[in-house]
Every structure is written in C-alpha cells, then in structure tokens.
Tab-separated table of C-alpha atoms and ligand atoms in Angstrom:
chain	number	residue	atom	x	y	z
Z	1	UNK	CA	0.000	0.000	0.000
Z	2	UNK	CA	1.275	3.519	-1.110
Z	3	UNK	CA	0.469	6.658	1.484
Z	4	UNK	CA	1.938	9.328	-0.439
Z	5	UNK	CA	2.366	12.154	2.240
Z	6	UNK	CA	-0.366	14.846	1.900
Z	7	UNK	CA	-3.075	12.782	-0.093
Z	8	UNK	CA	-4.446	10.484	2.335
Z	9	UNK	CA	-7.315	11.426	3.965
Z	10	UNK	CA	-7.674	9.656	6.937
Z	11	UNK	CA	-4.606	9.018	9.247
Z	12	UNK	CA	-3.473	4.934	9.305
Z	13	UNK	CA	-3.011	3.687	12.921
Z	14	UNK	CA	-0.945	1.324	14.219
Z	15	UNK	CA	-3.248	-1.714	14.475
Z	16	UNK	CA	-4.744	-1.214	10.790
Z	17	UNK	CA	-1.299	-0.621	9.335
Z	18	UNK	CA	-0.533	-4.202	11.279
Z	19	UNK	CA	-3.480	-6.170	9.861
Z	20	UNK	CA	-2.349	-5.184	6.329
Z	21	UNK	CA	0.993	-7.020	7.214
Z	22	UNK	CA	-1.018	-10.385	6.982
Z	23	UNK	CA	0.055	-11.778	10.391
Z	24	UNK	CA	-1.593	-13.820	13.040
Z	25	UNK	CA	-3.924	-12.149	15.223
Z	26	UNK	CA	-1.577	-12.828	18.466
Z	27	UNK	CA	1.243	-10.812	17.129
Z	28	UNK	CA	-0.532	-7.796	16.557
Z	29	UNK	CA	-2.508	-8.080	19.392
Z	30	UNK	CA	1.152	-8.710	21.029
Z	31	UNK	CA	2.364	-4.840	19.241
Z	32	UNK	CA	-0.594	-3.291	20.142
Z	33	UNK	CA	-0.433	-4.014	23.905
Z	34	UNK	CA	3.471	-2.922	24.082
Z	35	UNK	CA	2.787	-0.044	22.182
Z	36	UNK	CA	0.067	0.592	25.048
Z	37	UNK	CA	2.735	0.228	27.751
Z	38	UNK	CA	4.967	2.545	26.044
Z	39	UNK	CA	1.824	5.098	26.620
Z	40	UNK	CA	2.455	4.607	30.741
Z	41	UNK	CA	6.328	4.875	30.357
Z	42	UNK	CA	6.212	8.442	28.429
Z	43	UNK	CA	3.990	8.933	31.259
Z	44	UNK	CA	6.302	8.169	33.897
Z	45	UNK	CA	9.308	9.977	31.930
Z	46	UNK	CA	7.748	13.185	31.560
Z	47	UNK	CA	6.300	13.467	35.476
Z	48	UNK	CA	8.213	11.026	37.963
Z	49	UNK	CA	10.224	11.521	40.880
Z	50	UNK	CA	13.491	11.731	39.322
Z	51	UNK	CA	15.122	9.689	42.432
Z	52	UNK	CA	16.483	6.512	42.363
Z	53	UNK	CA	15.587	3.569	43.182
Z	54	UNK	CA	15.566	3.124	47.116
Z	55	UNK	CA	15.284	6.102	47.835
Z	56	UNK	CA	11.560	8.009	49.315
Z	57	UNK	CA	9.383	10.872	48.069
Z	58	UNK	CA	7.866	13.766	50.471
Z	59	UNK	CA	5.643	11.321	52.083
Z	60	UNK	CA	8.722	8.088	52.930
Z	61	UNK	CA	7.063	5.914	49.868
Z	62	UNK	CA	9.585	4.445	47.901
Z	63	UNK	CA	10.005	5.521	44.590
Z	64	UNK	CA	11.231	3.543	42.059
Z	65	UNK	CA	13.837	4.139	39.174
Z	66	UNK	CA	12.128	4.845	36.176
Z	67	UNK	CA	14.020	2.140	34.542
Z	68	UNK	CA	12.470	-0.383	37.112
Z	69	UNK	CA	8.934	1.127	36.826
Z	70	UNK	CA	9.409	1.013	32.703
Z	71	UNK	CA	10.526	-2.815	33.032
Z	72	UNK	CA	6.892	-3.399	35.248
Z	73	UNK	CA	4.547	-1.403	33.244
Z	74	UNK	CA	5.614	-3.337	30.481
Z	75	UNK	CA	6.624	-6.305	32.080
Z	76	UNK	CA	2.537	-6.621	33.627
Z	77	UNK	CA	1.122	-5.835	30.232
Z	78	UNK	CA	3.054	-8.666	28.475
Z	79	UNK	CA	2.035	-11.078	30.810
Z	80	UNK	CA	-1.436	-10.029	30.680
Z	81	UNK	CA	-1.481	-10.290	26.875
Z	82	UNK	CA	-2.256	-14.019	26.394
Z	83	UNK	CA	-0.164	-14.663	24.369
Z	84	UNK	CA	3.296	-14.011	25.540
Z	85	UNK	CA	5.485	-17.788	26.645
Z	86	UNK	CA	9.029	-15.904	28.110
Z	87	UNK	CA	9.815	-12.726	28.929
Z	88	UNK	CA	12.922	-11.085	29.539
Z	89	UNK	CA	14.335	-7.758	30.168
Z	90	UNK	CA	17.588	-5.775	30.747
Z	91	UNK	CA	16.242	-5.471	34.247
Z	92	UNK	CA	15.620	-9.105	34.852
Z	93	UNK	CA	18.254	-11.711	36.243
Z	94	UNK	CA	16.321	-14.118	33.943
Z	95	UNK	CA	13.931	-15.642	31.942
Z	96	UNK	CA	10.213	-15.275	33.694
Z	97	UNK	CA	8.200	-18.758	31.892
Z	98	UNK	CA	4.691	-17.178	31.874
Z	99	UNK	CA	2.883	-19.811	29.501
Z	100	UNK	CA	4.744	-23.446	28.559
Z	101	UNK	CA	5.009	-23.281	24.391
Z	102	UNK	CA	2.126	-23.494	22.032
Z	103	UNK	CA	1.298	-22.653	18.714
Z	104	UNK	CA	0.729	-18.644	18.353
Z	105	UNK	CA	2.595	-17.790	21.676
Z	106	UNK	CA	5.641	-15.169	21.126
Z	107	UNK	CA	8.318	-14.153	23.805
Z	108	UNK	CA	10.103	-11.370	24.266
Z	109	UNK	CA	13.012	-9.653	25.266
Z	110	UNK	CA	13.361	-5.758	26.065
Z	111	UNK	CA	15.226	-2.897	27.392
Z	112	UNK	CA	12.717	-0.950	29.244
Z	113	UNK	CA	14.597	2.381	29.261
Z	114	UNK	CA	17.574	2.697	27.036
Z	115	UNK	CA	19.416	5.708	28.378
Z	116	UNK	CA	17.227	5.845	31.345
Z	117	UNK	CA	20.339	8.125	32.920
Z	118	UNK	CA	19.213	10.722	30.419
Z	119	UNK	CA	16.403	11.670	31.534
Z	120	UNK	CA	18.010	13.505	34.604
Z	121	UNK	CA	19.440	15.396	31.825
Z	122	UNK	CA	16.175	15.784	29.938
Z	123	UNK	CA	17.728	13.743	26.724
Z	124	UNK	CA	15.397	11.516	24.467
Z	125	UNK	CA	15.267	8.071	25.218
Z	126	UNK	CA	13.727	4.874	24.641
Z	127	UNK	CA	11.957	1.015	24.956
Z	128	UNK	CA	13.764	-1.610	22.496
Z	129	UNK	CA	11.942	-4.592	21.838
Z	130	UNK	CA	12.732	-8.179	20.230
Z	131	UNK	CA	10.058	-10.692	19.349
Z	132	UNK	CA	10.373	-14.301	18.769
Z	133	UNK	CA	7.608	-16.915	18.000
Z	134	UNK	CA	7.839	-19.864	20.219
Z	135	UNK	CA	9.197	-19.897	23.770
Z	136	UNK	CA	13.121	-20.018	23.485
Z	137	UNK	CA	15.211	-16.190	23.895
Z	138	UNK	CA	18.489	-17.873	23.359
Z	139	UNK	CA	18.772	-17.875	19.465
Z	140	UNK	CA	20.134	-15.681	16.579
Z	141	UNK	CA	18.514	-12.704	16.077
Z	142	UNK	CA	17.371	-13.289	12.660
Z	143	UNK	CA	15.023	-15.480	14.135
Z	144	UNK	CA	13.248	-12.636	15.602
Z	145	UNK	CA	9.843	-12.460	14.186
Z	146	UNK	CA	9.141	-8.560	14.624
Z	147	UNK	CA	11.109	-5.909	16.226
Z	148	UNK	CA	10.797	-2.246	17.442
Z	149	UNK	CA	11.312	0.730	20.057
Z	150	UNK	CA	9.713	3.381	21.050
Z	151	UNK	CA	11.120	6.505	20.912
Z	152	UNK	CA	10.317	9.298	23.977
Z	153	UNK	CA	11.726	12.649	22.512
Z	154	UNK	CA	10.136	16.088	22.343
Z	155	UNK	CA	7.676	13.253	20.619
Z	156	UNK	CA	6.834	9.643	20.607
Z	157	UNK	CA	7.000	7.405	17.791
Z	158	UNK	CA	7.165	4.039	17.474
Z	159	UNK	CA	9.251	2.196	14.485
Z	160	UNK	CA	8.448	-1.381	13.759
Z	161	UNK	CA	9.361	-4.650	11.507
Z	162	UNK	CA	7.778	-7.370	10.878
Z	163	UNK	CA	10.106	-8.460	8.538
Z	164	UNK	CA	8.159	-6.337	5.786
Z	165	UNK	CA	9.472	-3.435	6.102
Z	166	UNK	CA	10.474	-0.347	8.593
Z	167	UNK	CA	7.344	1.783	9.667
Z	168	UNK	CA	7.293	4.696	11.888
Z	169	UNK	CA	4.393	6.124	13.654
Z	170	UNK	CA	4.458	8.981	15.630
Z	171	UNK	CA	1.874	9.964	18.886
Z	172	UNK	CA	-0.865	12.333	18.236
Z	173	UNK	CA	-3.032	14.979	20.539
Z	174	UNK	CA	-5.439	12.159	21.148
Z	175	UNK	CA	-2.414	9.060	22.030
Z	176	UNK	CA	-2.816	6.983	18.787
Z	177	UNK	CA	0.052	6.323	17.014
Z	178	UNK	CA	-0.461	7.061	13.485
Z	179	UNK	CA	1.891	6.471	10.358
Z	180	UNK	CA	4.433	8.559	9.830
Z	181	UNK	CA	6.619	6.597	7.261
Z	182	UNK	CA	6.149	3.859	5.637
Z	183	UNK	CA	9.109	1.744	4.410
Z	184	UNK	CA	11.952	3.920	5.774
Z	185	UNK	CA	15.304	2.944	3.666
Z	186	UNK	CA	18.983	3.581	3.986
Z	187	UNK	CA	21.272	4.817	1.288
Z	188	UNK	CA	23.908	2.863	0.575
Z	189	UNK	CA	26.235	5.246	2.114
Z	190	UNK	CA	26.284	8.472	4.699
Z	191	UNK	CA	27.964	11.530	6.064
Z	192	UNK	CA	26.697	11.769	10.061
Z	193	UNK	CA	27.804	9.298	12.215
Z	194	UNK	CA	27.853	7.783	15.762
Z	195	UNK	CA	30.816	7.057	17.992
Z	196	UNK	CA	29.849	5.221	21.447
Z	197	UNK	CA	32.591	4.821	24.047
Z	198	UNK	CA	36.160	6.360	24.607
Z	199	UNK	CA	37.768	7.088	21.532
Z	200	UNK	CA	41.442	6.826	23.363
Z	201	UNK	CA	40.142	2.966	23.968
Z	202	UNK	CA	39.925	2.180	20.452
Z	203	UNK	CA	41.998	-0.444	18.294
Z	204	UNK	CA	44.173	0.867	15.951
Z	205	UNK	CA	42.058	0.072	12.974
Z	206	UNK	CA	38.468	1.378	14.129
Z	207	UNK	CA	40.374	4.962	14.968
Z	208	UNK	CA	42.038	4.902	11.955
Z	209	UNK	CA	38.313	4.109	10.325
Z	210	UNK	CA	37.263	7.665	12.541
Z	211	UNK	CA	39.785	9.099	10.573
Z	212	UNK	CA	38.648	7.983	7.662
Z	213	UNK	CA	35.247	9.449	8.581
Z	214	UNK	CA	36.417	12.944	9.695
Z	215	UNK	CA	38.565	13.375	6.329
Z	216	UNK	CA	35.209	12.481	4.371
Z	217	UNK	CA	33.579	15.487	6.258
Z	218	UNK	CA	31.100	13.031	8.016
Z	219	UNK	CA	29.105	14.791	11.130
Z	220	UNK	CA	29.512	13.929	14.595
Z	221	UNK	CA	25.879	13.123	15.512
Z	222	UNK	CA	26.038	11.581	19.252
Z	223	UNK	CA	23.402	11.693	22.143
Z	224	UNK	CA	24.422	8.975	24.234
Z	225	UNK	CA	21.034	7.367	23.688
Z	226	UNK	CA	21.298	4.531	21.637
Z	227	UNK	CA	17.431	4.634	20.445
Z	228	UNK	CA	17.598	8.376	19.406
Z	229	UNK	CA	20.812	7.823	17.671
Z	230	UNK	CA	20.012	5.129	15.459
Z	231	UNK	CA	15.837	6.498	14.865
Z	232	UNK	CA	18.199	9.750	13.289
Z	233	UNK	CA	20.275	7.432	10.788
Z	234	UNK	CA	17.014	5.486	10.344
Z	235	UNK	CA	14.884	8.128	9.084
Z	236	UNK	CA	17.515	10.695	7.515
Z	237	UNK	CA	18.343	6.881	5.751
Z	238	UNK	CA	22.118	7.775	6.414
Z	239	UNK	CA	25.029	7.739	8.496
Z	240	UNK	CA	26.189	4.787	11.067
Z	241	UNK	CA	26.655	4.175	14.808
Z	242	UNK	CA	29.854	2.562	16.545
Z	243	UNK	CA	29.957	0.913	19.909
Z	244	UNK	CA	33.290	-1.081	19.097
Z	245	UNK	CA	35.651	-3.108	21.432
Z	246	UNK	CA	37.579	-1.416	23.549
Z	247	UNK	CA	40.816	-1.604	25.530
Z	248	UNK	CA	39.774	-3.218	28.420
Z	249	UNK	CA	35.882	-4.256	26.871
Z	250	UNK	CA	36.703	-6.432	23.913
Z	251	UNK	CA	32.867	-6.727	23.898
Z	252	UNK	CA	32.307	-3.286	23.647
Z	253	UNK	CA	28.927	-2.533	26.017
Z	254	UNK	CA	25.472	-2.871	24.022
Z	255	UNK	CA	23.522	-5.945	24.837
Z	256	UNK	CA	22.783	-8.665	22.072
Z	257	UNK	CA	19.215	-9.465	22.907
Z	258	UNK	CA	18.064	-6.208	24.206
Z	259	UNK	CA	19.421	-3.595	22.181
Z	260	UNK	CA	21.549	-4.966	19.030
Z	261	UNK	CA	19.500	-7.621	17.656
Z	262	UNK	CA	16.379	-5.366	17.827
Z	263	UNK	CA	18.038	-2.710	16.188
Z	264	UNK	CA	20.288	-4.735	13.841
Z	265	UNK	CA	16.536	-6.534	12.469
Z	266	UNK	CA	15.316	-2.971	11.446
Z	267	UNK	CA	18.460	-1.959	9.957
Z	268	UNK	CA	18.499	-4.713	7.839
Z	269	UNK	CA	14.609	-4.454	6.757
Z	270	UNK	CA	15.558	-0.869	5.878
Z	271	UNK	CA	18.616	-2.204	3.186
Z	272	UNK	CA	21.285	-1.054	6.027
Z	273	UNK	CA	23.743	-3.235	7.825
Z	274	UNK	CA	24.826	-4.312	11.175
Z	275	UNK	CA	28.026	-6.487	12.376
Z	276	UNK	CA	30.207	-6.699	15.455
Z	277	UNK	CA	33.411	-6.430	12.987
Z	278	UNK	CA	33.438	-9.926	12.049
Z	279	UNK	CA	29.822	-11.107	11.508
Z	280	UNK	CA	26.830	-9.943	10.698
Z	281	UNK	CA	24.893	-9.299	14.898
Z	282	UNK	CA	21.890	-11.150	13.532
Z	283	UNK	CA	24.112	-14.534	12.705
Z	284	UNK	CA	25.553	-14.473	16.353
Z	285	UNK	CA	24.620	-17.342	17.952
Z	286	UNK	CA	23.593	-15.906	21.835
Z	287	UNK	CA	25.558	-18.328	24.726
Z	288	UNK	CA	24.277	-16.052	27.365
Z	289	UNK	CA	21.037	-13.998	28.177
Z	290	UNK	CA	23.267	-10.803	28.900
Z	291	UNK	CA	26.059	-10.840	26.366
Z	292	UNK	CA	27.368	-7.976	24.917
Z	293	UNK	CA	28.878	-7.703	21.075
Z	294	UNK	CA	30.860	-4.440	19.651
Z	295	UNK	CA	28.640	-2.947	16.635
Z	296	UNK	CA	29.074	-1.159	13.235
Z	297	UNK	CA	25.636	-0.395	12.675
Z	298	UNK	CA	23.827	1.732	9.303
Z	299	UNK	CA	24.518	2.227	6.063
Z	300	UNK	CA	25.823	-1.131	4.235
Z	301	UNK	CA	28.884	0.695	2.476
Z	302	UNK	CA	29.855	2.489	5.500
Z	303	UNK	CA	29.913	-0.559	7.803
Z	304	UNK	CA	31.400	-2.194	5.157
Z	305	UNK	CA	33.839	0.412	5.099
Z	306	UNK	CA	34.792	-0.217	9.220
Z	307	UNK	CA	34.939	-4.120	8.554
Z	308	UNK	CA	38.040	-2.822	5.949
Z	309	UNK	CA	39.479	-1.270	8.288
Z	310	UNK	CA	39.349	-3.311	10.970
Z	311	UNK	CA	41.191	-6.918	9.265
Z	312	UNK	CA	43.464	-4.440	7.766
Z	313	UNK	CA	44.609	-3.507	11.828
R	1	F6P	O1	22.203	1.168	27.380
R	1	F6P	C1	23.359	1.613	26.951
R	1	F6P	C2	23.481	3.087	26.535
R	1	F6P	O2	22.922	3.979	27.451
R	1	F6P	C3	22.961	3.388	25.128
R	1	F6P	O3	21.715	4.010	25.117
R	1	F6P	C4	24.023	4.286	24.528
R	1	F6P	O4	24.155	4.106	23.150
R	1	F6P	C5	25.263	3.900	25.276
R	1	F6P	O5	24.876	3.291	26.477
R	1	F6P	C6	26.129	5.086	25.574
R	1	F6P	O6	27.299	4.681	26.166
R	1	F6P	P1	28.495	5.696	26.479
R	1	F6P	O7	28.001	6.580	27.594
R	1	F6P	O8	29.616	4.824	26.893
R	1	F6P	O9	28.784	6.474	25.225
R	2	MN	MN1	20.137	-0.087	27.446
C-alpha cells in the first residue's frame, strides 16, 4: 500500500497498518499491547520523581527508578497479553516462563529504558523490543519475528518490523500512534555518524576508520542514547553508529538481545547493515542472556567500510 504524504485522507493507525501485514492475530494483538505500555512509560518519563531507586518521596514511599517502573509497566502488560510464553528484560536476572510453548505464543526480550540516565538530563530516550515466536530467547537474532522501540523525545514514535518493512508512527493529541513513514530505507552510504565509548580505547584500525570518517567530512551526531541515535540514521536513511571493542571491553557494552539484535533486524529491513566487525549481529549465535557484542551499525557501504578497516589492523 502507497500513502503518499499529503493525499491520504484519513490518518493509518498502528493496528490497521498491522493487519495489512497479513500476520496472526496474536502478534498484533502482542504490538498493540506494548505499544500501550509505552503510553504509561512516556507517562512516567515526563512526570516522575526523578530519584532513584531506594530512595523516598515527600511522604517516605519508595520511589522507584524509572528504569524499574518502565521494566513493570511493560513487564505486567506482556504477561497479561495471552499470548506471551518468556519474557525477559535488561532489568531481569532471567527468563520469567509465563505460559509453557504453544502454537501462536511469542516471547520477548526488552530494554525498558535505554538511556534511562538521560532523563536527569532531559535527553530523548527509549523502549527496544525483540520478538520471537515460540518460547526459546536464546537464538540468533534473525530469528526474531518482529522488532521495534519506542522513541520518547520532544515526541513519541514508534518504528516497527515485521520483517516487511520499517514503519514509523508517531503519537498524536489524542495518544494513537499514526503512520508517519512507511518503508523507511537507507542509502547505501552516509555523512553523520555515531561514535559510542572512549575514543582513546579504540583499536588501531576502528580509529584509523574515525579518521577515515572525519577526512570524508562526516558529522559527529552523538546523544548517548542509543534509540535516538540510530531512529536519526534510520529516518535521515544515512550515516552509522559505533559501539566497538575497547581496551579493556573487547565486547564493547550494548547488549545482544536487548538492544543490538532489535536494532540490527530494522536496519536490515531498511537495506542497512549491522556487524560486530566480524559477523553480521543477527548470525551471532547468543551463549548467554546478557552478552554484549561491539557494533558497526547503518549504512551497508559504511559498515562495510569499518569491517576494511578493521582486518586491515
Ligand atoms: O544502554 C546503553 C546506553 O545507554 C545506550 O543508550 C548508549 O548508546 C550507550 O549506552 C552510551 O554509552 P556511552 O556513555 O559509553 O557512550
Ligand atoms: Mn540499554
């Protein structure tokens, strides 16, 4: 279906734009009730105690961290769903078995609140979310039968695969989220781009590859947040983000199952790349729930360009 911007009349909400996807019933039912959740979470961002967990508010309650109360809002509303077999989160120790496996249950595993320590700072952040049919959480990422976050900036939106495509929809006056774009795509190649971590910590080859960058004129375009950062290369369809191994953290410090193989499964739905260096993040075969794996992520030639650089060191 073609929404050319300006000539549709009526706005396309999430749940239509999901039954046109010809899916089962529990998956979108499964989309709909996260993107729900992620209705309570902007809540929470934009008016809770900005303590941390532990610690009271002016009448001795305690309050909780806004990453823990993310992880239950959506934590309750997943196991609520119906249709949900395991769950896991960045903010769980492990894997909570809500339903044994059966045909048309999903689980899932998210990070409630990417960058949840910029919010003291008033910085955009954001829920990451992986899907997989079946029960299991332990398997490559291109297994994952949908993907998405939820963006919490001056606005929400909410991009999603379902391995047809990148959507975004975006929050209106009346809380629906309505379609935005439809099949966002990345250029082959891009001038912004994304360095995570201490740039003194890098190997040889990856700051010879920042080099490489700078002397091509490519923008520094970092916020620290890893959902804001890649929803800008996502919809300006250029540039890349870097979270590569470090001195002292050959695993460099995003999360497989939380945040890379979510965001490497849209990348690659919108003709971009993703790889730790050496592989492709959706071929990495997960040995533990929290593993972490370095990342060239967004436009193919660019991360193609890093992976150059990097045998050549
Ligand atoms: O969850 C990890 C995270 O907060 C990401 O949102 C972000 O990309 C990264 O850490 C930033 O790390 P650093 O502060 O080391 O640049
Ligand atoms: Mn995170």
């Amino acid at each position: 279906m073609v929404h050319e911007p300006g000539t549709s009349k009526f706005q396309i909400d999430l749940r239509r734009h999901l039954r046109e996807q010809n899916i089962c019933d529990n998956l979108i039912h499964l989309i709909c009730e996260i993107a729900e959740a992620g209705k309570y979470v902007i809540n929470a961002v934009r008016t809770g105690d900005l303590g941390v967990a532990g610690t009271s508010n002016l009448y001795g309650e305690e309050q909780l961290a806004l990453d823990v109360l993310s992880d239950r809002i959506i934590r309750k509303r997943l196991v609520h769903s119906g249709v949900v077999s395991s769950i896991l989160s960045e903010e769980m120790d492990d894997v909570l078995r809500v339903k044994p496996a059966e045909d048309g249950l999903y689980s899932v595993a998210y990070d409630p609140l990417d960058g949840s320590s910029l919010v003291d700072v008033n910085l955009a952040v954001g829920t990451i979310v992986s899907i997989y049919s079946g029960s299991e959480l332990l398997q490559k990422g291109r297994n994952q039968v949908a993907a998405l976050y939820i963006l919490y900036g001056p606005r929400v939106s909410l991009v999603y695969s379902v391995g047809k495509g990148v959507h975004e929809f975006t929050m209106n006056h009346l809380m629906e989220y309505t379609l935005t774009r439809e099949n966002v795509t990345m250029q082959p190649s891009g001038n912004i781009y994304a360095p995570g971590g201490l740039r003194n910590q890098y190997s040889d080859g990856v700051e010879r590859f920042v080099r490489y960058l700078e002397a091509k004129g490519a923008k520094l375009r970092y916020s620290g947040g890893f959902v804001p950062d890649i929803n800008q290369i996502l919809m300006k369809g250029k540039g890349l983000f870097m979270y590569p191994a470090l001195n002292g953290a050959p695993e460099g410090k995003l999360r497989l199952l939380f945040e890379l193989n979510p965001m490497a499964f849209l990348m690659e739905q919108a003709g971009g790349a993703a790889s730790n260096g050496r592989m492709p993040i959706l071929d990495i075969c997960p040995e533990g729930l929290d593993q972490r794996a370095p990342v060239f992520i967004g436009c193919r030639e660019d991360v193609e360009k890093a992976l150059e650089f990097i045998t050549e060191g």
